[in-house]
Short mmCIF file of C-alpha atoms in Angstrom, two decimals:
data_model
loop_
_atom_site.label_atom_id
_atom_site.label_comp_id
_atom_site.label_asym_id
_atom_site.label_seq_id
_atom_site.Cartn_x
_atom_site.Cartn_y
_atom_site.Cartn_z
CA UNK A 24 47.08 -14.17 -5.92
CA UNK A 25 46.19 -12.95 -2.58
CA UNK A 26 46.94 -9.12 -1.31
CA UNK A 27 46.63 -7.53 2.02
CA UNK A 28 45.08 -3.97 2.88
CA UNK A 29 46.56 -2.30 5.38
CA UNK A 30 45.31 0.47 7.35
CA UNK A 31 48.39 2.40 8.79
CA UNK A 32 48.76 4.07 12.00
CA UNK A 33 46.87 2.08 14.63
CA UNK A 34 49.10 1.08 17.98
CA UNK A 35 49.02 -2.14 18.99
CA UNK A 36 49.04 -3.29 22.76
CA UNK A 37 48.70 -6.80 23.74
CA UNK A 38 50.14 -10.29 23.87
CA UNK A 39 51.60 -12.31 20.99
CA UNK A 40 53.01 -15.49 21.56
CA UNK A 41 55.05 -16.87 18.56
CA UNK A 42 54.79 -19.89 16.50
CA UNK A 43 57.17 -22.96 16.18
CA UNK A 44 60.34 -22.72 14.09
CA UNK A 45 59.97 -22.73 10.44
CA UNK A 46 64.00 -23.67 9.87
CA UNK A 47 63.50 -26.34 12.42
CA UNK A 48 60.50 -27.92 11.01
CA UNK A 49 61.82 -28.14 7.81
CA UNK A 50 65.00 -29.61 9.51
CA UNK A 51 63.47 -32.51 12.01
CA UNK A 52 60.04 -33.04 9.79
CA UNK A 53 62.59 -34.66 7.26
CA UNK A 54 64.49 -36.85 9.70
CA UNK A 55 61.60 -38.40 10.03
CA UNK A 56 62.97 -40.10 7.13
CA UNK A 57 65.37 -42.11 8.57
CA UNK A 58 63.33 -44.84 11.04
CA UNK A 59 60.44 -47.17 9.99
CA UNK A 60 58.60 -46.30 13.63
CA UNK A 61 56.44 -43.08 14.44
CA UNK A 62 58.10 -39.81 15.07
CA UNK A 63 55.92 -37.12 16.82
CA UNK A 64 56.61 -33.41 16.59
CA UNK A 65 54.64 -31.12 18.49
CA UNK A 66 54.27 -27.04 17.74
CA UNK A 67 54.32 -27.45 14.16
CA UNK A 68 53.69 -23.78 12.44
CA UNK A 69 50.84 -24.77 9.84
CA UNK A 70 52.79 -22.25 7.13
CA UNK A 71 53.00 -22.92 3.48
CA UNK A 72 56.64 -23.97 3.31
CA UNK A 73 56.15 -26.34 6.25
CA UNK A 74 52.44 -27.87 4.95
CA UNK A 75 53.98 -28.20 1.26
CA UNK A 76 56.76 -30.47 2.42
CA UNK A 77 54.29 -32.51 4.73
CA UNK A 78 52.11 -33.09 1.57
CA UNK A 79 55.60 -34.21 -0.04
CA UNK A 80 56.64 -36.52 2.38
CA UNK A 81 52.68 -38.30 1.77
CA UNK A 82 53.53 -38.33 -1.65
CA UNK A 83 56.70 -40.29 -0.84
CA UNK A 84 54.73 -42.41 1.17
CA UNK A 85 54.98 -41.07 5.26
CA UNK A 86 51.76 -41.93 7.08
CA UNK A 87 51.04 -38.43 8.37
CA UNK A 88 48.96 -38.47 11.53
CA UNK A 89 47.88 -34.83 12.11
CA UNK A 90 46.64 -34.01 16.00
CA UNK A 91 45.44 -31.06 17.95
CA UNK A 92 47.85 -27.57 18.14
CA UNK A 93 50.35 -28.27 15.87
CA UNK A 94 50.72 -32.37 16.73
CA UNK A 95 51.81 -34.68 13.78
CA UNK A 96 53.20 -38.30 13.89
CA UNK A 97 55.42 -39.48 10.99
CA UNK A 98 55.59 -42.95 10.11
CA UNK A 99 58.10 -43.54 7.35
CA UNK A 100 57.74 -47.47 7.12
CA UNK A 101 56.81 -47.81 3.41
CA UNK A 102 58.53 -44.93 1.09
CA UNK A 103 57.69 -45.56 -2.71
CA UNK A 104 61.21 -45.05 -4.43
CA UNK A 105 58.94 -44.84 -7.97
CA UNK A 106 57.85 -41.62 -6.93
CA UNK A 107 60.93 -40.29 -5.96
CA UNK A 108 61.99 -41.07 -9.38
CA UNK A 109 59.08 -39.58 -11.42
CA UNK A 110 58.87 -36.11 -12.73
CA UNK A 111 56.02 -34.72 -10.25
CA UNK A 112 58.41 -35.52 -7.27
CA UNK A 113 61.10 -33.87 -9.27
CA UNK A 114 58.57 -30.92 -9.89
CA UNK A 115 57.34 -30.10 -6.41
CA UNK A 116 60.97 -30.38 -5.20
CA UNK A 117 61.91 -27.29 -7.39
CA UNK A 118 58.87 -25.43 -5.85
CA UNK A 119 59.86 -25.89 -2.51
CA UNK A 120 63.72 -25.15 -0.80
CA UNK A 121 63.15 -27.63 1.99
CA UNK A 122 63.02 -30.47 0.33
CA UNK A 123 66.99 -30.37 -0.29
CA UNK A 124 66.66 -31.59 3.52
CA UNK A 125 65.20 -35.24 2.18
CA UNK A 126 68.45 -35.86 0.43
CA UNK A 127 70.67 -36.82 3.83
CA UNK A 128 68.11 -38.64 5.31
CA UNK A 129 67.01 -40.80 1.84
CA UNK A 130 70.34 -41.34 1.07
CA UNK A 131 71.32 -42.64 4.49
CA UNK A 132 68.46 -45.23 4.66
CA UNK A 133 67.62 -45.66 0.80
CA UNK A 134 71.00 -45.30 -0.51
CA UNK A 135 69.83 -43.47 -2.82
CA UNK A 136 68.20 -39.76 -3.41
CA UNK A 137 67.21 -37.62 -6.54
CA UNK A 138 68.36 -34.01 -6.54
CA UNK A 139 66.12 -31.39 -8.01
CA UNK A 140 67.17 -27.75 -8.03
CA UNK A 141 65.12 -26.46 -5.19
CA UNK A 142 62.79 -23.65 -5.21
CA UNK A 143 62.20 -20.89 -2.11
CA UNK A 144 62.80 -17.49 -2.08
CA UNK A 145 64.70 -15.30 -4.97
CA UNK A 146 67.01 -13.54 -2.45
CA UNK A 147 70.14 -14.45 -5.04
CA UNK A 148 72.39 -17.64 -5.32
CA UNK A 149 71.97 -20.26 -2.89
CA UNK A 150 74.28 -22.45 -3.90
CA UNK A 151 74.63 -26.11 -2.34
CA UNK A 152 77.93 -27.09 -3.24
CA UNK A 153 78.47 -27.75 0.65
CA UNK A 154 75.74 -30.37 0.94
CA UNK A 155 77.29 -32.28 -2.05
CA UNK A 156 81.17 -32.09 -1.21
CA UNK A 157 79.78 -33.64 2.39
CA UNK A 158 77.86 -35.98 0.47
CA UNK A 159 81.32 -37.05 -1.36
CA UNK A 160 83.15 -37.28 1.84
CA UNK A 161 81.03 -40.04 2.89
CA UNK A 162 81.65 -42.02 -0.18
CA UNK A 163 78.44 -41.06 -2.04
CA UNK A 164 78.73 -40.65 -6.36
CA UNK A 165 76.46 -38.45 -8.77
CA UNK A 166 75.63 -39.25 -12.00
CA UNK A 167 72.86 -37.05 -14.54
CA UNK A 168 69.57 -38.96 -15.18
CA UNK A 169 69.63 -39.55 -19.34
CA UNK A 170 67.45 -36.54 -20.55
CA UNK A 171 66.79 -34.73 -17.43
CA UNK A 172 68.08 -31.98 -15.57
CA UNK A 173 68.40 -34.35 -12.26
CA UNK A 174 71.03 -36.00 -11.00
CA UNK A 175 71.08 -39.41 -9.23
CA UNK A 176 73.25 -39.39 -5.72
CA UNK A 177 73.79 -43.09 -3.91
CA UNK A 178 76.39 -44.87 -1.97
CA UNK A 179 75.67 -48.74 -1.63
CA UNK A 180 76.74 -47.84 2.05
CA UNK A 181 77.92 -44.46 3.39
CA UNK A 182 81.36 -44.36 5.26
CA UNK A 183 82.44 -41.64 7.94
CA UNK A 184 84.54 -39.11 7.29
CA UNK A 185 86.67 -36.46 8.72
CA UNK A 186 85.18 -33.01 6.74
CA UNK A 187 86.05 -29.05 6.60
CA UNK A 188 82.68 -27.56 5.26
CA UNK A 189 83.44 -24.67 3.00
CA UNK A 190 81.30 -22.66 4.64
CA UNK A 191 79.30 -22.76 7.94
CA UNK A 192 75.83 -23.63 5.67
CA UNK A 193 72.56 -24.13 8.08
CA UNK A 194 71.13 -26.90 5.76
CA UNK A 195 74.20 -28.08 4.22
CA UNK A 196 75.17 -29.32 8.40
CA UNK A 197 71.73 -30.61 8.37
CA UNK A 198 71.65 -32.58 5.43
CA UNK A 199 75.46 -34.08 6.11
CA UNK A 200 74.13 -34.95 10.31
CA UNK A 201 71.20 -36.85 8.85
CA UNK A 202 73.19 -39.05 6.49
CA UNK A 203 76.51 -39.59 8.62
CA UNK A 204 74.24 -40.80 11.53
CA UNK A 205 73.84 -43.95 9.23
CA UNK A 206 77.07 -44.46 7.76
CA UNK A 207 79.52 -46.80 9.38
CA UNK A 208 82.38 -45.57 11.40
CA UNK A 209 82.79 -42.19 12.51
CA UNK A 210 82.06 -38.47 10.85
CA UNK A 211 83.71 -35.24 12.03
CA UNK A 212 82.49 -31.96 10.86
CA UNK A 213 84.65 -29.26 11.39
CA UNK A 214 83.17 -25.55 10.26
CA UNK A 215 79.62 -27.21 10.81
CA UNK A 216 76.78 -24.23 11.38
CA UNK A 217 75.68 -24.32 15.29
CA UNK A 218 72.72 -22.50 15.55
CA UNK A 219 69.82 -23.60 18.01
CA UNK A 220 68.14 -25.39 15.19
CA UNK A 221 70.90 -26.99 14.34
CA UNK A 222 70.84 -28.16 18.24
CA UNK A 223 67.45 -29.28 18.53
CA UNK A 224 67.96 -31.44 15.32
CA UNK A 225 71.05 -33.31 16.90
CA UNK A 226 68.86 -33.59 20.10
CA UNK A 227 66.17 -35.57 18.42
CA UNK A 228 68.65 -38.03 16.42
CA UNK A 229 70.13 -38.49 20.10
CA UNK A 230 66.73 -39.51 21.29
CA UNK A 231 66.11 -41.75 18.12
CA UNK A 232 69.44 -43.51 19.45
CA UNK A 233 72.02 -41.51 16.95
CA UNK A 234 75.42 -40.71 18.88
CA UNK A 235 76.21 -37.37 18.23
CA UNK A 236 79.00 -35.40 20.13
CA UNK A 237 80.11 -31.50 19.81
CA UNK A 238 76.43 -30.02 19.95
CA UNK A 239 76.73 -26.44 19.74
CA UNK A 240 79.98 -26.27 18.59
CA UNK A 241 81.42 -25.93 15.18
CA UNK A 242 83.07 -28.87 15.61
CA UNK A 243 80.95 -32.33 15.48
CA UNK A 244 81.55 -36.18 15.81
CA UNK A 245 78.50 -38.67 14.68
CA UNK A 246 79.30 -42.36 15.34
CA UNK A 247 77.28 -44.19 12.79
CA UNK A 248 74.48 -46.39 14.35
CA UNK A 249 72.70 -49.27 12.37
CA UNK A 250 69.30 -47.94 13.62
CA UNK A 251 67.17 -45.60 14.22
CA UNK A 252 64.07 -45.22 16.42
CA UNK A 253 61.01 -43.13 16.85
CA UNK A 254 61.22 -40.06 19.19
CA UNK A 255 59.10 -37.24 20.35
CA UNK A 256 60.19 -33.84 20.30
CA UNK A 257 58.88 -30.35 20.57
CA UNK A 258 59.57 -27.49 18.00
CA UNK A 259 61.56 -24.17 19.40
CA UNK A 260 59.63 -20.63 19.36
CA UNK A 261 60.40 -19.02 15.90
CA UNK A 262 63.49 -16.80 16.93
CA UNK A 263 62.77 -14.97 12.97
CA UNK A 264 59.17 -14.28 14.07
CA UNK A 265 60.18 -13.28 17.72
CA UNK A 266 62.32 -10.33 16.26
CA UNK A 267 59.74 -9.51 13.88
CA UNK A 268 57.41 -9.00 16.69
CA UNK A 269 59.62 -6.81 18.30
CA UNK A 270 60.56 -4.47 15.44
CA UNK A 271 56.35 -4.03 15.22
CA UNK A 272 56.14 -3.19 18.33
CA UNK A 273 59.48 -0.52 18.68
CA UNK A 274 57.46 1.05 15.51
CA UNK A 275 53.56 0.53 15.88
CA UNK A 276 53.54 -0.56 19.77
CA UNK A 277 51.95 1.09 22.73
CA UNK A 278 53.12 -1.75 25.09
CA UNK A 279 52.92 -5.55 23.62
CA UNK A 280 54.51 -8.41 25.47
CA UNK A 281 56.30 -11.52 23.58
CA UNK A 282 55.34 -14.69 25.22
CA UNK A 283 57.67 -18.09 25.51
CA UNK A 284 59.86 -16.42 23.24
CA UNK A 285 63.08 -19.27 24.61
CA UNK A 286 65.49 -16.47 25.58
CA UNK A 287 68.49 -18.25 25.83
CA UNK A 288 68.11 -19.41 22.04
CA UNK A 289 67.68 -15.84 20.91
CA UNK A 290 71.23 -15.16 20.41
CA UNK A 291 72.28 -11.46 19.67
CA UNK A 292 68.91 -10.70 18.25
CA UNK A 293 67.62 -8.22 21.60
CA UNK A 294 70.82 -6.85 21.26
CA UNK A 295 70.67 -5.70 17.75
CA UNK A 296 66.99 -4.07 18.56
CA UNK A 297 68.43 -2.15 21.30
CA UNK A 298 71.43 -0.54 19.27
CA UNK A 299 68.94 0.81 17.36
CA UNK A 300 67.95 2.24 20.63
CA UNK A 301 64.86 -0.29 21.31
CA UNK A 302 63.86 -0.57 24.59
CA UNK A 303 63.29 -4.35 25.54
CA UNK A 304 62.31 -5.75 29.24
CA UNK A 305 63.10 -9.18 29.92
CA UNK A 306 60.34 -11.08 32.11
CA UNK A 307 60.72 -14.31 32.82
CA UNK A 308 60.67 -16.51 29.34
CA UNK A 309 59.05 -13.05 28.13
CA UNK A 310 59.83 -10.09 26.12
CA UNK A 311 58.08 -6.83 26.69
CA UNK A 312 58.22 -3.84 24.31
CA UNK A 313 57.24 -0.21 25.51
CA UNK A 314 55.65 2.33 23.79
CA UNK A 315 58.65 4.85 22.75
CA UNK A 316 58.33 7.91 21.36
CA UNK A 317 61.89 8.35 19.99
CA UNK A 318 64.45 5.86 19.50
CA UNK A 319 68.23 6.92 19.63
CA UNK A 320 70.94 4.98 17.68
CA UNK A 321 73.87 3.75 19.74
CA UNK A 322 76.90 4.82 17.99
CA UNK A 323 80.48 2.77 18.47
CA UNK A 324 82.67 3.86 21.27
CA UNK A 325 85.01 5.57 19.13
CA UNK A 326 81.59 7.57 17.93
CA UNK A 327 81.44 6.32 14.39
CA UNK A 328 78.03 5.30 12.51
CA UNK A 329 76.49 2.13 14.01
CA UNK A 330 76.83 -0.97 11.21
CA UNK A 331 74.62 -4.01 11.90
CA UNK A 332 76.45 -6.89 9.60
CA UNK A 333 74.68 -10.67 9.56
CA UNK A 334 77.11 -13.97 10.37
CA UNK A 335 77.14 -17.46 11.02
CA UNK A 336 75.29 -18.06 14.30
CA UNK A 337 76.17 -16.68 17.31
CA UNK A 338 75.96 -13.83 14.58
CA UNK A 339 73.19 -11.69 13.24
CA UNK A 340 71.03 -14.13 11.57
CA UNK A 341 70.50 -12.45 7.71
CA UNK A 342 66.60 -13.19 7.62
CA UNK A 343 66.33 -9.92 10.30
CA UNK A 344 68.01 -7.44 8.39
CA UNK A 345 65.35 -5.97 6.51
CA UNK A 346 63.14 -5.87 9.58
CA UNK A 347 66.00 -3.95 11.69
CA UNK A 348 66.28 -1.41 8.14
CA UNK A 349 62.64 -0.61 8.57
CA UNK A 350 62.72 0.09 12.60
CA UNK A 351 66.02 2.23 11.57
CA UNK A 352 63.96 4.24 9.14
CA UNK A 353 62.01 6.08 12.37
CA UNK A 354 64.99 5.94 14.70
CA UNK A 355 67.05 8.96 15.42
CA UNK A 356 70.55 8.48 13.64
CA UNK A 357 72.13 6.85 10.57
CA UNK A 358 72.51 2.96 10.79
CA UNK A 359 74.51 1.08 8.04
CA UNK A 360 73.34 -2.30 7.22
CA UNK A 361 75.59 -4.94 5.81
CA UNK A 362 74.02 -8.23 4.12
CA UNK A 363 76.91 -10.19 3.26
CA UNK A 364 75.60 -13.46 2.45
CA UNK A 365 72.82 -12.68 -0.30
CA UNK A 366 73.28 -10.49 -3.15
CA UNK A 367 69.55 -9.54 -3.64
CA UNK A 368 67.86 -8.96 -0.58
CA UNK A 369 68.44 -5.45 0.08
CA UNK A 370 66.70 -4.77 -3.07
CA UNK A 371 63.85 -4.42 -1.51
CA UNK A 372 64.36 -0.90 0.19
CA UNK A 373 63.13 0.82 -2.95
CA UNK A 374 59.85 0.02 -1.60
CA UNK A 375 60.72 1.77 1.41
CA UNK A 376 62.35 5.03 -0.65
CA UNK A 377 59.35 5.02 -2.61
CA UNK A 378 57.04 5.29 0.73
CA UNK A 379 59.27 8.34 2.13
CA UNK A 380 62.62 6.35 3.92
CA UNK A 381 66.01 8.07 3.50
CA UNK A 382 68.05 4.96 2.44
CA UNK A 383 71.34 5.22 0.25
CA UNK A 384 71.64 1.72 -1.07
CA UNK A 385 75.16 1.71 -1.75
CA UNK A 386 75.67 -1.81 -3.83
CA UNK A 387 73.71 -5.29 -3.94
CA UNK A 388 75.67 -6.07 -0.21
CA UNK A 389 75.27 -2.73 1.63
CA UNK A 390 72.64 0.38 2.55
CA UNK A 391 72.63 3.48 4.47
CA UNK A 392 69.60 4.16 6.86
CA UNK A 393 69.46 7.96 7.66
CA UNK A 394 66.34 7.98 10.16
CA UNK A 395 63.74 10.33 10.34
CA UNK A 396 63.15 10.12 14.31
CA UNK A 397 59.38 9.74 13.36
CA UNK A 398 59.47 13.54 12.51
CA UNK A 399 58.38 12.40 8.50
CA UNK A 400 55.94 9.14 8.45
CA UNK A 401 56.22 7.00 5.72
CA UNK A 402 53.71 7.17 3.01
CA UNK A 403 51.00 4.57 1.71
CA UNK A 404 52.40 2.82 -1.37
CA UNK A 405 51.30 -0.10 -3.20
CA UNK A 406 54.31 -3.26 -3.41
CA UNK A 407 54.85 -6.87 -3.70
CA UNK A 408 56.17 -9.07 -1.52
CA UNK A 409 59.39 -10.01 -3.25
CA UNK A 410 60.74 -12.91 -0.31
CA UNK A 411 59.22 -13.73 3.14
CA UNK A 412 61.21 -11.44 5.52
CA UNK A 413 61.13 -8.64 2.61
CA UNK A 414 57.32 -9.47 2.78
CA UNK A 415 56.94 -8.44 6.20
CA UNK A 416 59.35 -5.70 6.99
CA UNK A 417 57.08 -4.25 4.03
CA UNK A 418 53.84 -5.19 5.78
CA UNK A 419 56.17 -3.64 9.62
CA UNK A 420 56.20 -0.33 7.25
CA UNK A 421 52.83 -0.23 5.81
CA UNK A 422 51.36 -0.55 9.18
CA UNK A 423 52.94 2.46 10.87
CA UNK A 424 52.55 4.56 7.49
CA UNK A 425 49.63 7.35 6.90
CA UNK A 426 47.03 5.98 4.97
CA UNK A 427 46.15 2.72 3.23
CA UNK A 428 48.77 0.18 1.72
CA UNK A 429 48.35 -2.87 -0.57
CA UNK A 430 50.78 -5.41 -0.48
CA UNK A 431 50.25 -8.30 -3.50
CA UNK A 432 52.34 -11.59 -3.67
CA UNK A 433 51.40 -11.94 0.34
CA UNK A 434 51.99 -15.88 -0.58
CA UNK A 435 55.01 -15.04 0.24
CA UNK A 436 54.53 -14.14 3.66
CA UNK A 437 52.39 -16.91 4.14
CA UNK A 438 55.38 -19.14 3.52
CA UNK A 439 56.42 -18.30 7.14
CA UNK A 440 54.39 -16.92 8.95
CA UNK A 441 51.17 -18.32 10.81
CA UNK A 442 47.41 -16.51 10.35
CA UNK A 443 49.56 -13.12 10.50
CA UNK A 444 46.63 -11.04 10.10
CA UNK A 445 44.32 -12.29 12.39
CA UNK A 446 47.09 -12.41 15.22
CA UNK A 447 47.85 -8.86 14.43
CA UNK A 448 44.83 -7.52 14.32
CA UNK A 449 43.92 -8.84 17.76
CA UNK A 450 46.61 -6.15 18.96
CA UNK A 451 44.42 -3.50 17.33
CA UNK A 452 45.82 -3.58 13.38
CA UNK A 453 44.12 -2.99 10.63
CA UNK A 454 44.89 -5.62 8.09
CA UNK A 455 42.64 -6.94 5.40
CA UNK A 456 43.55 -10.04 3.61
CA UNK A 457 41.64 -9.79 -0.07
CA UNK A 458 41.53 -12.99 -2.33
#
């Protein structure tokens, strides 16, 4: 297990450009599923999540064709179904949450997929009743494997189907596009998530000759197709990693520009920096951070205590909360943070407590940020990453903190999040990465 040593209190100045999409990879790397010919996806972030399901689609049988910055081709033309069926498929599939994102795409050209529970971080239920109930829509049956904890799904030949999704899941909309675009007739998903990932993955099917209307909606229609083809495509900028950058440099910054950050797919996520009183210059396709002193929290027009809250997209994305609680921690005001959609990942502000940050965590769902307008640092402490964002609003704290931290279980941050050590320290951090 692999810790980092961080050095607090050093500024950092300089340009950062971030990597491709995690959520997206996971998303489009598994469509490559569903066509026989090449697929070729550029900005790829070499990650742990993203390189563990590329060494699970070789192990399914993809001819992986890796090229220069990110480049891979996929060729899916010979998948061995034996694997798929043995107990080291069903083993690395409950290390790794992305691979719920073969099941659509195997089951729409295979007609047939093995379900696993899936690993990925323990940030509390993640249930995936939605990608089932779609499943079922389009005429797909489960049945238990005899003395296993796996179930079987197939459908001799899926069917479309008009569908309400429960709830407005990322990957459950994911894995119901990929199958549908197979299935004969015509699929309407009403509820469906429509966040730019989302987008870019109906974008590519297009290209690979899928017919898919509604994009960026809630409201889709797929027209099966009998075919697919291959496609090139190029990754979004990592919108997760773009407002991480920013909440290092409102804390730890003395001027550091964002590069390519895609504006227009960043949603409400500025925004949510500047309530916190963040000041953020827009130039170009880039994002530029000044050095502030003091940071004031915007209250509500009717002057009551700022609450940031995640939602579906065009919402708050929930993987940037714990980020925007450790930029609150040094801002001047009280902030009160809402994470509706995962019991556990608040938990993680007893770190924070521990290193000096007036927090009130009021129950599993909400916390109270009281900040200290940089008048009390945070102390050095030694934590664990519990989850990937935890991970690095932890490492966000550690580096603006007096003295030295050690963060252990940095896998974690590894999951998604490219070489983050180097990368800082060319801005001037001080991180040490200790095997």
């Amino acid at each position: 297990m692999a810790t980092f040593k961080i050095e607090g209190g050093h500024l950092l100045s300089g340009t950062i450009t971030p990597q491709g999409a995690k959520n997206e990879a996971l998303q489009v790397i598994c469509a490559t599923l569903l066509t026989s010919e090449p697929v070729t996806i550029s900005n790829i972030p070499n990650i742990r999540d993203v390189n563990n399901l590329i060494l699970l689609l070789k192990d399914v049988g993809v001819k992986v064709f890796p090229g220069n910055s990110g480049i891979f081709t996929f060729q899916a033309n010979q998948l061995n179904m034996e694997f798929l069926e043995s107990d080291k498929f069903v083993e690395r599939c409950s290390q790794l949450r992305g691979s719920v994102l073969m099941i659509g795409p195997l089951l729409a050209r295979m007609s047939k997929a093995i379900i696993a529970k899936p690993g990925g971080d323990k940030i509390g239920r993640r249930r995936l009743d939605t990608h089932f109930l779609g499943f079922q829509k389009l005429g797909a049956k489960f049945h238990q494997l005899d003395n296993r904890e796996v179930y079987e799904i197939g459908a001799k030949r899926l069917k479309g189907s008009y569908m309400l999704l429960d709830e407005a899941s990322v990957t459950g909309t994911a894995n119901i596009i990929m199958a549908a675009v197979l299935a004969d007739g015509t699929t309407t998903i009403y509820n469906a998530a429509c966040e730019p990932y989302i987008q870019q993955l109906c974008h590519m099917l297009n290209h690979m000759g899928a017919d898919i209307s509604g994009i960026g909606s809630n409201l889709l229609t797929i027209k099966g197709v009998k075919l697919l083809h291959g496609t090139e495509h190029r990754l979004l900028p990592d919108m997760i990693e773009v407002g991480s950058f920013i909440g290092m440099a409102a804390m730890c910054g003395n001027g550091v520009r964002i590069k390519d950050c895609s504006l227009d797919n960043l949603g409400i996520i500025p925004d949510a920096f500047r309530r916190l009183g963040v000041k953020i210059e827009v130039e170009g396709d880039d994002l530029f951070i000044p050095q502030q002193k003091h940071y004031v929290v915007d209250s509500f027009i009717d002057g009551t205590i700022m609450t940031l809250a995640d939602a579906p997209w065009p919402g708050l994305t929930p993987d940037l909360l714990s980020v925007l609680i450790v930029v609150a921690t040094q801002a001047r005001g009280s902030v009160l943070f809402h994470q509706k959609m995962f019991e556990s990942r608040l938990f993680f502000v007893d770190r924070l407590i521990d290193m000096g940050a007036q927090i009130i965590l009021c129950d599993p769902h909400r916390a109270v940020v009281v900040g200290h307008d940089r008048k009390i640092k945070l102390r050095a402490s030694r934590m664990s990453s519990p989850d990937i964002r935890a991970g690095i609003a932890l490492l966000i704290a550690a580096m603006c903190a007096n003295g030295t931290s050690i963060i252990s279980n940095i896998e974690q941050i590894d999951r998604g999040y490219e070489n983050i050590e180097s990368r800082l320290n060319a801005l001037g951090a001080k991180i040490e990465r200790i095997n």
